[in-house]
Coordinates of C-alpha atoms in Angstrom, one line a residue:
M32 CA -16.8 -3.2 0.4
P33 CA -16.8 -0.3 -2.0
L34 CA -15.1 -0.4 -5.4
F35 CA -12.8 2.1 -7.1
S36 CA -15.1 2.2 -10.0
D37 CA -17.9 3.4 -7.7
L38 CA -15.6 6.2 -6.5
V39 CA -15.1 7.6 -9.9
A40 CA -18.7 7.0 -11.2
L41 CA -20.3 10.4 -11.0
T42 CA -23.8 11.8 -11.3
A43 CA -24.3 14.7 -13.7
T44 CA -25.8 17.9 -12.4
D45 CA -26.3 21.4 -13.8
G46 CA -22.8 22.7 -14.1
G47 CA -21.0 19.7 -12.8
Y48 CA -21.2 16.3 -11.1
L49 CA -21.7 14.7 -7.8
A50 CA -19.4 12.1 -6.2
E51 CA -20.5 9.9 -3.3
I52 CA -17.2 9.2 -1.4
D53 CA -17.4 6.2 1.0
P54 CA -15.5 6.6 4.3
T55 CA -13.2 3.8 3.1
W56 CA -11.5 6.4 0.8
S57 CA -10.2 8.3 3.7
V58 CA -7.2 8.8 6.0
G59 CA -8.4 9.5 9.5
S60 CA -11.7 11.4 9.1
K61 CA -10.8 13.2 5.8
V62 CA -10.9 12.1 2.2
H63 CA -7.6 10.7 0.9
G64 CA -5.9 13.3 -1.4
G65 CA -5.2 10.8 -4.1
A66 CA -8.8 9.7 -4.2
L67 CA -9.8 13.3 -4.7
L68 CA -7.4 13.6 -7.5
A69 CA -8.9 10.6 -9.3
V70 CA -12.5 11.9 -8.7
M71 CA -11.6 15.3 -10.1
A72 CA -9.9 13.8 -13.2
S73 CA -13.1 11.7 -13.7
A74 CA -15.2 14.9 -13.6
A75 CA -12.9 16.6 -16.1
Q76 CA -13.1 13.7 -18.5
A77 CA -16.9 13.7 -18.2
A78 CA -17.1 17.4 -18.9
Y79 CA -14.9 17.2 -21.9
H80 CA -16.6 14.2 -23.4
D81 CA -20.0 15.9 -23.0
D82 CA -19.4 17.6 -26.3
P83 CA -20.4 15.3 -29.2
G84 CA -17.3 16.5 -31.2
A85 CA -14.8 15.5 -28.4
D86 CA -11.9 13.3 -29.3
P87 CA -12.8 10.0 -27.7
E88 CA -9.2 9.2 -27.0
Q89 CA -8.4 12.3 -25.0
A90 CA -8.1 11.6 -21.3
A91 CA -6.6 13.1 -18.2
V92 CA -2.8 13.2 -18.4
V93 CA -2.0 15.9 -15.9
V94 CA -3.9 17.1 -12.8
S95 CA -2.5 20.1 -10.9
A96 CA -4.4 20.5 -7.7
E97 CA -4.4 23.0 -4.8
Y98 CA -5.7 21.7 -1.5
L99 CA -7.5 24.5 0.3
G100 CA -8.9 22.1 2.9
A101 CA -9.8 18.4 3.5
P102 CA -13.5 17.4 2.8
D103 CA -15.3 14.7 4.8
P104 CA -16.5 11.5 3.2
G105 CA -20.0 11.8 1.7
T106 CA -21.3 13.9 -1.1
V107 CA -18.8 16.1 -2.9
E108 CA -19.8 18.4 -5.7
L109 CA -17.5 18.8 -8.7
R110 CA -17.9 22.1 -10.5
T111 CA -16.3 22.0 -14.0
T112 CA -15.3 24.7 -16.4
V113 CA -14.1 23.9 -19.9
R114 CA -11.2 26.3 -20.4
K115 CA -9.9 24.9 -23.7
R116 CA -11.0 22.3 -26.3
G117 CA -8.1 21.6 -28.6
R118 CA -7.1 19.1 -31.3
T119 CA -4.2 17.8 -29.2
T120 CA -4.8 19.1 -25.7
S121 CA -7.8 20.3 -23.7
V122 CA -8.0 21.9 -20.2
I123 CA -10.8 21.6 -17.7
G124 CA -11.0 23.4 -14.4
V125 CA -12.6 21.5 -11.5
E126 CA -13.6 22.6 -8.0
A127 CA -14.4 20.1 -5.3
V128 CA -17.1 21.7 -3.1
Q129 CA -18.8 20.5 0.1
G130 CA -21.4 22.7 1.7
E131 CA -20.5 26.0 -0.1
R132 CA -16.7 25.7 0.6
V133 CA -14.2 24.9 -2.1
Y134 CA -11.9 22.3 -0.7
V135 CA -9.7 21.5 -3.8
Q136 CA -9.3 23.3 -7.1
A137 CA -7.5 21.8 -10.0
A138 CA -6.6 22.2 -13.7
V139 CA -6.8 19.0 -15.6
T140 CA -5.1 18.6 -19.0
L141 CA -6.4 16.1 -21.4
A142 CA -4.6 14.5 -24.3
R143 CA -4.0 11.2 -26.0
R144 CA -1.9 9.0 -23.6
D145 CA 1.3 7.3 -24.7
D146 CA 1.3 3.7 -26.0
G147 CA 3.9 1.5 -27.5
D148 CA 7.6 1.7 -26.7
E149 CA 9.3 4.9 -25.4
L150 CA 11.6 6.8 -27.7
Y151 CA 14.2 7.1 -24.9
T152 CA 14.4 6.1 -21.3
E153 CA 16.9 6.2 -18.5
P154 CA 17.2 3.7 -15.6
T155 CA 14.9 4.3 -12.6
P156 CA 15.4 3.1 -9.0
L157 CA 12.4 0.8 -9.5
E158 CA 14.0 -1.4 -12.2
T159 CA 15.9 -3.4 -9.6
M160 CA 12.6 -4.4 -7.9
P161 CA 10.8 -7.5 -9.0
P162 CA 7.5 -6.7 -10.9
T163 CA 5.5 -8.4 -8.1
P164 CA 5.9 -8.5 -4.3
P165 CA 8.4 -11.1 -3.1
P166 CA 7.6 -13.3 -0.1
D167 CA 9.4 -11.0 2.3
A168 CA 7.4 -7.9 1.2
L169 CA 5.6 -6.1 4.1
A170 CA 1.9 -6.4 3.3
W171 CA -0.5 -3.8 4.6
D172 CA -2.9 -5.7 6.8
P173 CA -6.5 -4.4 6.6
E174 CA -7.0 -5.8 10.1
H175 CA -4.1 -3.9 11.6
P176 CA -5.0 -1.2 14.1
M177 CA -3.5 1.4 11.8
A178 CA -6.2 0.5 9.2
R179 CA -8.6 2.5 11.3
I180 CA -6.6 5.5 10.1
F181 CA -5.5 4.4 6.6
K182 CA -8.8 3.0 5.5
V183 CA -7.8 3.0 1.8
G184 CA -5.9 -0.1 2.5
R185 CA -9.1 -2.1 2.8
V186 CA -9.7 -1.6 -1.0
V187 CA -6.1 -1.0 -2.2
E188 CA -3.5 -3.8 -1.7
V189 CA -0.2 -2.3 -0.7
C190 CA 3.0 -4.1 0.0
Y191 CA 6.2 -2.3 1.1
D192 CA 9.8 -3.2 0.6
A193 CA 10.4 -3.8 4.3
Q194 CA 13.9 -2.3 4.1
T195 CA 12.4 1.1 3.1
V196 CA 10.0 1.4 6.1
P197 CA 12.3 1.5 9.2
V198 CA 9.7 3.5 11.0
I199 CA 7.7 0.3 11.4
E200 CA 10.4 -1.0 13.8
G201 CA 11.0 2.4 15.5
R202 CA 14.1 3.2 13.5
T203 CA 15.0 6.0 11.2
G204 CA 16.4 5.9 7.7
P205 CA 16.2 7.7 4.3
A206 CA 13.1 9.6 3.5
E207 CA 12.1 7.1 0.9
T208 CA 9.7 4.2 0.5
R209 CA 9.3 1.5 -2.2
G210 CA 6.6 -1.0 -2.8
W211 CA 3.8 -2.5 -4.9
V212 CA 0.2 -1.5 -5.2
R213 CA -3.0 -2.7 -6.9
L214 CA -6.7 -2.9 -6.3
R215 CA -8.0 -5.9 -4.4
K216 CA -11.0 -6.6 -6.5
E217 CA -10.6 -4.7 -9.8
P218 CA -7.9 -4.2 -12.4
V219 CA -5.7 -1.1 -12.2
S220 CA -6.5 1.8 -14.5
A221 CA -5.2 5.2 -15.4
L222 CA -7.5 6.9 -12.9
F223 CA -6.4 4.5 -10.2
A224 CA -2.8 5.4 -11.1
L225 CA -3.6 9.0 -10.1
L226 CA -4.7 7.8 -6.7
A227 CA -1.6 5.7 -6.4
T228 CA 0.6 8.7 -6.9
D229 CA -0.3 9.5 -3.3
I230 CA -0.3 6.0 -1.9
S231 CA 2.8 5.9 0.3
L232 CA 2.8 6.9 4.0
P233 CA 4.5 10.3 4.3
V234 CA 8.2 9.5 3.8
V235 CA 9.2 11.9 6.5
A236 CA 8.0 9.3 8.9
N237 CA 11.3 7.5 8.3
R238 CA 13.0 10.5 9.7
G239 CA 11.0 10.3 12.9
L240 CA 8.5 12.9 11.8
V241 CA 5.3 10.9 12.3
G242 CA 1.8 12.5 12.0
W243 CA -0.5 14.3 9.6
A244 CA 1.4 15.9 6.8
P245 CA -1.2 18.1 5.0
T246 CA -0.8 18.4 1.2
L247 CA -0.8 21.9 -0.1
T248 CA -0.3 21.2 -3.8
L249 CA -0.1 18.0 -5.8
T250 CA 0.6 17.7 -9.5
A251 CA 0.4 14.3 -11.1
S252 CA 0.8 13.0 -14.6
V253 CA -0.4 9.8 -16.1
R254 CA 1.6 9.0 -19.2
R255 CA -0.1 5.8 -20.2
T256 CA -2.8 3.3 -19.2
P257 CA -1.1 0.7 -17.0
Q258 CA -0.8 -3.0 -17.9
P259 CA -2.9 -5.3 -15.7
G260 CA -1.2 -6.4 -12.5
W261 CA 0.9 -4.7 -9.8
L262 CA 2.3 -1.1 -10.0
R263 CA 5.7 -0.6 -8.4
F264 CA 6.1 2.7 -6.6
R265 CA 8.8 4.8 -5.1
A266 CA 8.2 7.8 -2.9
D267 CA 11.0 10.1 -1.7
A268 CA 11.7 13.5 -0.3
P269 CA 15.4 14.5 -0.9
I270 CA 15.0 17.7 1.2
I271 CA 12.9 18.2 4.3
G272 CA 12.6 21.8 5.5
G273 CA 11.5 23.0 8.9
R274 CA 8.0 23.6 7.7
F275 CA 7.6 22.0 4.2
F276 CA 8.8 19.1 2.2
E277 CA 8.4 18.0 -1.4
E278 CA 7.5 14.3 -2.0
D279 CA 7.8 12.6 -5.4
H280 CA 6.1 9.5 -6.5
L281 CA 7.1 7.2 -9.4
L282 CA 4.9 4.3 -10.7
I283 CA 5.9 1.6 -13.1
D284 CA 3.7 -1.3 -14.3
E285 CA 4.6 -4.9 -14.6
A286 CA 5.7 -4.4 -18.3
G287 CA 8.3 -1.9 -17.0
H288 CA 6.7 1.2 -18.4
V289 CA 6.6 4.4 -16.4
V290 CA 2.9 5.0 -15.9
A291 CA 2.6 8.0 -13.6
T292 CA 4.6 10.5 -11.6
S293 CA 3.7 13.2 -9.1
R294 CA 5.2 15.9 -6.9
Q295 CA 3.5 17.3 -3.9
L296 CA 4.3 20.1 -1.4
A297 CA 3.3 19.1 2.1
M298 CA 3.7 20.4 5.6
V299 CA 6.1 18.6 8.0
P300 CA 4.0 17.0 10.8
A301 CA 3.7 19.2 13.8
G302 CA 4.5 16.4 16.3
P303 CA 7.7 16.0 18.5
R304 CA 11.0 16.8 16.8

């Protein structure tokens, strides 16, 4: 079984890096969008730290990606461009290339991540959830037939609040899911948190809109390195248009800190309405 650390471990080339993406990191036949986000952030960090004078504590805090297509598992080239090296922030451009086609392009902002207590917080919908999955949580079974499509679940342990996935029982409900996520064999990390900002099934499925929901843009921020253990997540789409919807993710670690957030613009599945 592949490891997440293998996914983000890159080989340096002239002008960039190579990633070997195992088919496990895919949905259907295409690479999972969150996995690509983590790989591109890893490439940006490597390009920044290639300078001996780089701040060792600067790391990816924001990734803003445009998905021009969906690459296949296998070798993906990451072409990097250092756009800014700053004392507090740096910016690296990254392109994910397969063949000679650019599939994803991103701007990655690096800075020192937060630590310690927040200066101000407001309650989030996740604070009422227990830090770890309760006995009635709906665990994603890696042996379930759907695991042949959502292969990421073989490496990533996902448990849903069963009340937030009525689609499983053929019912409809709010365009929102909640749950818990962690790696099966490794501790969670800031790069994994980037992947987890795209971990939920498309929330429009709860409205009966089941099928492939292609991501057009995805912007994710990682505020801090997560504490060991489970990450609680909430995904929701307050507005679903005829063609597009925006889906937001929020992740909190077991210590109660907001670790990461994301917003993506995706297309409504083209299936029956």
